[in-house]
CSV table of C-alpha atoms and ligand atoms in Angstrom, one decimal:
chain,number,residue,atom,x,y,z
A,70,MET,CA,-0.5,0.0,0.0
A,71,LYS,CA,1.2,3.4,-0.8
A,72,ILE,CA,-0.6,6.9,0.1
A,73,TYR,CA,0.0,9.8,-2.0
A,74,ALA,CA,-0.3,13.4,-1.2
A,75,VAL,CA,-0.4,16.6,-3.4
A,76,LYS,CA,-0.8,20.2,-2.1
A,77,THR,CA,-2.1,21.7,-5.0
A,78,LEU,CA,-1.3,25.0,-6.4
A,79,ASP,CA,-3.3,27.7,-9.0
A,80,ILE,CA,-2.6,26.8,-12.7
A,81,SER,CA,-3.0,29.2,-15.6
A,82,GLU,CA,-6.3,28.7,-17.7
A,83,GLY,CA,-3.4,28.1,-20.4
A,84,ASN,CA,-2.0,25.2,-18.6
A,85,LEU,CA,-5.0,23.8,-17.1
A,86,GLU,CA,-6.7,23.3,-21.1
A,87,LYS,CA,-3.0,21.9,-22.4
A,88,ILE,CA,-3.0,19.2,-19.6
A,89,CYS,CA,-6.6,18.9,-20.0
A,90,LEU,CA,-5.8,17.9,-23.5
A,91,LEU,CA,-3.6,14.9,-22.3
A,92,ILE,CA,-6.1,12.8,-20.1
A,93,HIS,CA,-9.7,11.2,-21.2
A,94,LEU,CA,-12.3,13.3,-22.8
A,95,GLU,CA,-15.2,12.2,-20.2
A,96,LYS,CA,-12.6,14.1,-17.4
A,97,ARG,CA,-11.8,16.6,-19.6
A,98,CYS,CA,-15.5,17.6,-20.2
A,99,LYS,CA,-16.5,17.1,-16.4
A,100,ILE,CA,-13.3,19.6,-15.5
A,101,GLN,CA,-14.6,22.3,-18.1
A,102,LYS,CA,-17.9,22.1,-16.5
A,103,PHE,CA,-16.8,22.9,-12.9
A,104,ILE,CA,-17.3,26.6,-12.6
A,105,ASN,CA,-15.0,26.9,-9.4
A,106,LYS,CA,-11.6,26.8,-10.8
A,107,LYS,CA,-10.1,25.0,-7.7
A,108,ASP,CA,-12.2,22.0,-8.4
A,109,LYS,CA,-10.7,22.1,-11.6
A,110,VAL,CA,-7.3,21.9,-10.3
A,111,ARG,CA,-8.4,19.3,-7.7
A,112,THR,CA,-9.8,17.0,-10.3
A,113,LEU,CA,-7.2,17.5,-13.0
A,114,ILE,CA,-4.4,16.5,-10.1
A,115,GLY,CA,-6.1,13.8,-8.8
A,116,GLU,CA,-6.2,12.4,-12.3
A,117,ILE,CA,-2.6,13.1,-13.3
A,118,LEU,CA,-1.4,11.9,-10.3
A,119,ILE,CA,-2.9,8.5,-10.6
A,120,ARG,CA,-1.6,8.2,-14.0
A,121,THR,CA,1.7,9.0,-13.2
A,122,ILE,CA,1.8,6.1,-10.3
A,123,ILE,CA,-0.1,3.8,-12.6
A,124,PHE,CA,2.9,4.4,-15.1
A,125,GLU,CA,6.0,4.3,-11.8
A,126,GLU,CA,4.3,1.0,-10.4
A,127,LEU,CA,3.2,-0.6,-13.7
A,128,SER,CA,4.9,1.0,-16.2
A,129,ILE,CA,1.9,1.5,-18.4
A,130,ARG,CA,1.7,4.7,-20.6
A,131,ASN,CA,-0.7,7.4,-20.3
A,132,LYS,CA,-2.5,6.9,-23.5
A,133,HIS,CA,-2.9,2.9,-23.2
A,134,LEU,CA,-4.9,3.6,-19.6
A,135,THR,CA,-8.4,3.9,-19.7
A,136,PHE,CA,-10.4,3.7,-16.3
A,137,GLU,CA,-13.7,1.8,-16.0
A,138,LYS,CA,-16.1,2.4,-13.1
A,139,ASN,CA,-18.8,0.1,-10.5
A,140,GLN,CA,-22.3,0.6,-10.8
A,141,TYR,CA,-21.8,3.6,-7.6
A,142,GLY,CA,-19.3,5.3,-9.9
A,143,LYS,CA,-15.9,3.7,-8.0
A,144,PRO,CA,-13.3,4.3,-10.6
A,145,TYR,CA,-10.7,1.2,-11.1
A,146,PHE,CA,-8.3,0.0,-13.5
A,147,LYS,CA,-9.9,-2.5,-16.0
A,148,GLY,CA,-8.2,-6.2,-16.6
A,149,HIS,CA,-5.5,-5.1,-12.8
A,150,PRO,CA,-7.4,-6.4,-10.3
A,151,LYS,CA,-4.3,-6.5,-8.2
A,152,PHE,CA,-4.0,-2.7,-8.7
A,153,ASN,CA,-6.8,-0.9,-6.6
A,154,PHE,CA,-7.0,2.9,-6.0
A,155,ASN,CA,-8.9,5.7,-4.6
A,156,ILE,CA,-8.3,9.2,-4.5
A,157,SER,CA,-10.1,12.8,-2.5
A,158,HIS,CA,-9.8,16.1,-2.9
A,159,SER,CA,-10.7,18.9,-0.6
A,160,GLY,CA,-9.4,22.3,0.1
A,161,ASP,CA,-5.8,22.1,-0.9
A,162,PHE,CA,-5.2,18.6,-0.5
A,163,VAL,CA,-5.1,15.7,-3.3
A,164,VAL,CA,-5.0,12.5,-1.7
A,165,CYS,CA,-4.6,8.9,-3.6
A,166,ALA,CA,-4.0,5.4,-2.1
A,167,ILE,CA,-2.8,2.2,-4.3
A,168,ASP,CA,-3.0,-1.2,-2.6
A,169,ASP,CA,-3.4,-4.9,-3.9
A,170,LYS,CA,-7.0,-4.9,-2.5
A,171,SER,CA,-9.9,-2.5,-2.0
A,172,ILE,CA,-9.0,0.2,-0.6
A,173,GLY,CA,-10.6,3.9,1.0
A,174,ILE,CA,-9.6,7.2,1.1
A,175,ASP,CA,-11.2,10.5,2.1
A,176,ILE,CA,-9.9,13.9,2.9
A,177,GLU,CA,-11.9,16.9,4.0
A,178,LYS,CA,-11.1,20.5,4.9
A,179,VAL,CA,-12.8,21.3,8.7
A,180,LYS,CA,-15.6,23.8,8.1
A,181,HIS,CA,-17.5,25.3,10.9
A,182,ILE,CA,-20.8,23.8,9.4
A,183,GLU,CA,-24.0,22.2,12.0
A,184,TYR,CA,-22.1,19.2,13.0
A,185,LYS,CA,-24.5,18.7,15.6
A,186,GLU,CA,-27.6,19.0,13.4
A,187,ILE,CA,-25.7,16.9,10.5
A,188,ALA,CA,-24.4,13.9,13.1
A,189,LYS,CA,-28.2,13.5,14.4
A,190,SER,CA,-29.8,13.2,11.2
A,191,PHE,CA,-26.9,10.9,9.6
A,192,PHE,CA,-24.9,9.5,11.8
A,193,SER,CA,-25.5,6.3,14.2
A,194,LEU,CA,-26.4,7.2,18.1
A,195,SER,CA,-23.5,5.7,19.4
A,196,GLU,CA,-20.9,7.9,16.6
A,197,PHE,CA,-23.3,10.9,17.5
A,198,ASN,CA,-22.5,10.3,21.6
A,199,TYR,CA,-18.7,9.6,20.7
A,200,ILE,CA,-18.9,13.7,19.6
A,201,VAL,CA,-21.4,15.0,21.9
A,202,LYS,CA,-19.5,13.6,24.7
A,203,GLU,CA,-16.3,15.5,24.2
A,204,ASP,CA,-15.5,19.2,25.2
A,205,LEU,CA,-17.5,21.9,22.7
A,206,ASN,CA,-13.7,22.8,21.3
A,207,ILE,CA,-13.2,19.5,19.9
A,208,GLN,CA,-16.6,18.2,19.2
A,209,LEU,CA,-16.2,20.0,14.8
A,210,SER,CA,-13.1,18.0,15.2
A,211,LYS,CA,-14.2,14.8,16.3
A,212,PHE,CA,-17.1,14.8,14.2
A,213,TYR,CA,-14.7,15.4,10.9
A,214,GLU,CA,-12.7,12.4,12.2
A,215,ILE,CA,-15.8,10.1,12.0
A,216,TRP,CA,-17.3,11.3,8.6
A,217,THR,CA,-13.9,10.8,7.0
A,218,LEU,CA,-14.2,7.4,8.8
A,219,LYS,CA,-17.7,6.5,7.3
A,220,GLU,CA,-16.7,8.0,3.8
A,221,SER,CA,-13.2,6.1,3.4
A,222,TYR,CA,-15.1,2.6,4.5
A,223,ILE,CA,-18.0,3.8,1.8
A,224,LYS,CA,-15.1,4.5,-0.8
A,225,CYS,CA,-13.2,1.4,0.4
A,226,SER,CA,-16.7,-0.8,-0.3
A,227,GLY,CA,-17.2,1.0,-3.5
A,228,GLN,CA,-20.7,1.6,-2.8
A,229,GLY,CA,-20.5,5.2,-2.3
A,230,LEU,CA,-23.8,6.9,-0.6
A,231,SER,CA,-25.7,4.0,-1.9
A,232,ILE,CA,-25.0,2.5,1.7
A,233,PRO,CA,-27.2,4.2,4.1
A,234,LEU,CA,-25.1,6.4,6.5
A,235,LYS,CA,-26.8,5.0,9.6
A,236,SER,CA,-26.5,1.7,8.6
A,237,PHE,CA,-23.4,1.0,9.9
A,238,SER,CA,-21.5,2.9,12.7
A,239,ILE,CA,-17.7,3.4,13.3
A,240,ASP,CA,-16.3,2.2,16.9
A,241,ILE,CA,-13.3,3.6,18.2
A,242,ASP,CA,-12.6,2.2,21.6
A,243,GLN,CA,-10.7,3.9,24.5
A,244,TYR,CA,-7.3,2.5,22.8
A,245,GLU,CA,-8.1,4.5,19.9
A,246,ASN,CA,-8.4,1.2,18.0
A,247,ILE,CA,-11.3,1.7,14.8
A,248,LYS,CA,-14.0,-0.8,14.0
A,249,VAL,CA,-16.7,-0.7,11.4
A,250,ILE,CA,-19.9,-2.2,13.1
A,251,ILE,CA,-22.7,-3.7,10.6
A,252,ASP,CA,-25.8,-5.1,11.8
A,253,LYS,CA,-24.2,-5.6,14.9
A,254,GLU,CA,-21.5,-7.2,14.0
A,255,HIS,CA,-17.7,-6.3,13.3
A,256,LYS,CA,-16.4,-6.5,10.3
A,257,GLU,CA,-12.9,-7.2,8.9
A,258,TYR,CA,-12.0,-3.4,7.5
A,259,VAL,CA,-9.2,-1.5,9.0
A,260,PHE,CA,-9.2,1.8,9.6
A,261,LYS,CA,-5.9,4.7,10.3
A,262,ARG,CA,-6.3,8.5,10.8
A,263,PHE,CA,-3.7,10.5,9.6
A,264,ASP,CA,-2.6,14.0,10.7
A,265,ILE,CA,-2.0,16.1,7.1
A,266,GLY,CA,-2.0,19.9,8.3
A,267,SER,CA,-4.3,21.7,10.2
A,268,GLY,CA,-7.2,22.1,9.6
A,269,TYR,CA,-7.7,19.0,7.5
A,270,LYS,CA,-8.9,15.4,8.7
A,271,MET,CA,-8.1,12.6,6.5
A,272,ALA,CA,-8.5,8.4,6.9
A,273,VAL,CA,-8.2,5.5,5.1
A,274,CYS,CA,-9.9,2.2,5.1
A,275,SER,CA,-8.5,-1.0,3.9
A,276,VAL,CA,-9.6,-4.9,3.5
A,277,ASN,CA,-5.6,-5.6,3.9
A,278,LYS,CA,-4.4,-6.2,7.5
A,279,GLU,CA,-1.9,-3.1,7.7
A,280,ILE,CA,-2.2,0.2,6.7
A,281,SER,CA,0.7,2.3,5.7
A,282,ASN,CA,2.2,4.8,8.1
A,283,ASN,CA,3.4,7.4,5.4
A,284,ILE,CA,2.3,9.8,3.3
A,285,ILE,CA,4.2,10.4,0.2
A,286,MET,CA,4.3,14.0,-0.2
A,287,ILE,CA,4.3,15.1,-3.9
A,288,ASP,CA,5.0,18.4,-5.3
A,289,GLN,CA,2.7,19.6,-7.9
A,290,ASN,CA,4.9,21.1,-10.3
A,291,SER,CA,7.4,18.3,-10.0
A,292,LEU,CA,4.2,15.8,-11.0
A,293,ILE,CA,3.2,17.6,-14.0
A,294,ASN,CA,6.5,17.6,-15.4
A,295,LYS,CA,6.5,14.1,-15.0
A,296,PHE,CA,3.0,13.8,-16.3
A,297,ARG,CA,4.1,15.6,-19.1
A,298,GLY,CA,7.4,13.2,-19.6
A,299,LEU,CA,5.2,10.4,-20.0
A,300,ILE,CA,3.2,11.0,-23.4
B,187,COA,N1,-16.8,5.1,-4.0
B,187,COA,C1,-15.4,5.2,-4.1
B,187,COA,N2,-14.6,6.0,-4.6
B,187,COA,C2,-15.6,6.5,-5.6
B,187,COA,C3,-17.3,6.7,-5.8
B,187,COA,C4,-17.3,5.6,-5.2
B,187,COA,N3,-18.6,5.0,-5.3
B,187,COA,N4,-17.2,7.5,-6.5
B,187,COA,C5,-16.4,8.1,-6.6
B,187,COA,N5,-15.3,7.7,-6.1
B,187,COA,C6,-13.7,8.4,-6.6
B,187,COA,C7,-13.4,9.4,-7.7
B,187,COA,O1,-12.3,8.9,-7.9
B,187,COA,C8,-13.5,10.9,-7.3
B,187,COA,O2,-12.5,11.5,-7.3
B,187,COA,P1,-13.1,12.3,-9.1
B,187,COA,O3,-14.6,13.1,-8.7
B,187,COA,O4,-12.1,13.2,-9.4
B,187,COA,O5,-13.3,11.5,-9.9
B,187,COA,C9,-13.5,10.8,-5.9
B,187,COA,O6,-13.9,9.5,-5.3
B,187,COA,C10,-13.9,11.6,-5.1
B,187,COA,O7,-13.9,11.4,-3.5
B,187,COA,P2,-13.8,12.9,-2.4
B,187,COA,O8,-12.9,14.2,-2.8
B,187,COA,O9,-13.7,12.3,-0.7
B,187,COA,O10,-15.6,13.4,-2.7
B,187,COA,P3,-16.9,13.5,-2.1
B,187,COA,O11,-16.4,13.4,-0.7
B,187,COA,O12,-17.2,14.6,-3.0
B,187,COA,O13,-17.7,12.3,-2.4
B,187,COA,C11,-18.1,9.9,-3.0
B,187,COA,C12,-17.1,10.6,-2.5
B,187,COA,C13,-18.7,10.3,-4.5
B,187,COA,C14,-17.6,8.6,-3.2
B,187,COA,C15,-19.3,10.0,-2.3
B,187,COA,O14,-19.2,9.5,-1.3
B,187,COA,C16,-20.2,11.3,-2.1
B,187,COA,O15,-21.1,11.4,-3.1
B,187,COA,N6,-20.2,11.7,-0.9
B,187,COA,C17,-20.9,12.9,-0.6
B,187,COA,C18,-20.2,13.5,0.6
B,187,COA,C19,-21.0,13.0,2.0
B,187,COA,O16,-22.6,12.7,2.4
B,187,COA,N7,-20.5,11.7,2.8
B,187,COA,C20,-21.0,10.9,3.8
B,187,COA,C21,-19.8,11.0,4.9
B,187,COA,S1,-20.5,10.5,6.1
B,188,MG,MG1,-14.9,13.0,0.5
């Protein structure tokens, strides 16, 4: 397993368009439709990050790469069942995890939202209690911890939001062991939280026994240069 992160920087419109010409049409159209420039950059960087990683891991060049999606929208690399990946982006970060088994990753920029209302409506009762039992000043941080763990799980399973968010519960015990409970049973998924920067929460969920401790930080400009070299 490897976990990568890119801290995004602005890209000029001209450069953005040029790089977009090097990726698949469907993704290019998706990027063009975003109104917010940051959404464009995050999605483009996610795409060239995975394409560059695949070249490094499997020596497959960009032009030979096509991704498929499962019925819930999770992208995968057809014909390579031992190469699994998942991408997430929020704020100034794009993150990607690769593994030989199914994997899910989620990053969220912490925003001041009505976390109590959201947790009451969408989280299990024990998740809600895990948040509100804490001092007021750390409840928002705990909320995002649960949020990213839940999302890493639905992304690992590949079923996205077709899984009702209250149908499973993230349990963090007194020793900080994390597990997911579904129908009162503990399922064999492992989780890890990462500290990637203040103001962000990030989590990885895997069906392998161990999750890497390391985040490989990649500079955006070096990534773009490397990607251009693959063409
Ligand atoms: N399973 C796993 N990964 C998926 C996926 C699925 N069903 N569908 C898309 N993805 C991947 C794609 O690579 C996508 O990247 P792209 O948009 O650049 O193509 C990436 O996940 C996006 O992940 P992230 O940045 O974390 O986006 P998100 O948080 O907006 O949404 C979803 C992630 C689409 C999988 C889905 O969970 C969703 O819509 N969530 C909305 C937020 C929410 O309510 N979360 C509840 C958490 S408690
Ligand atoms: Mg997310």
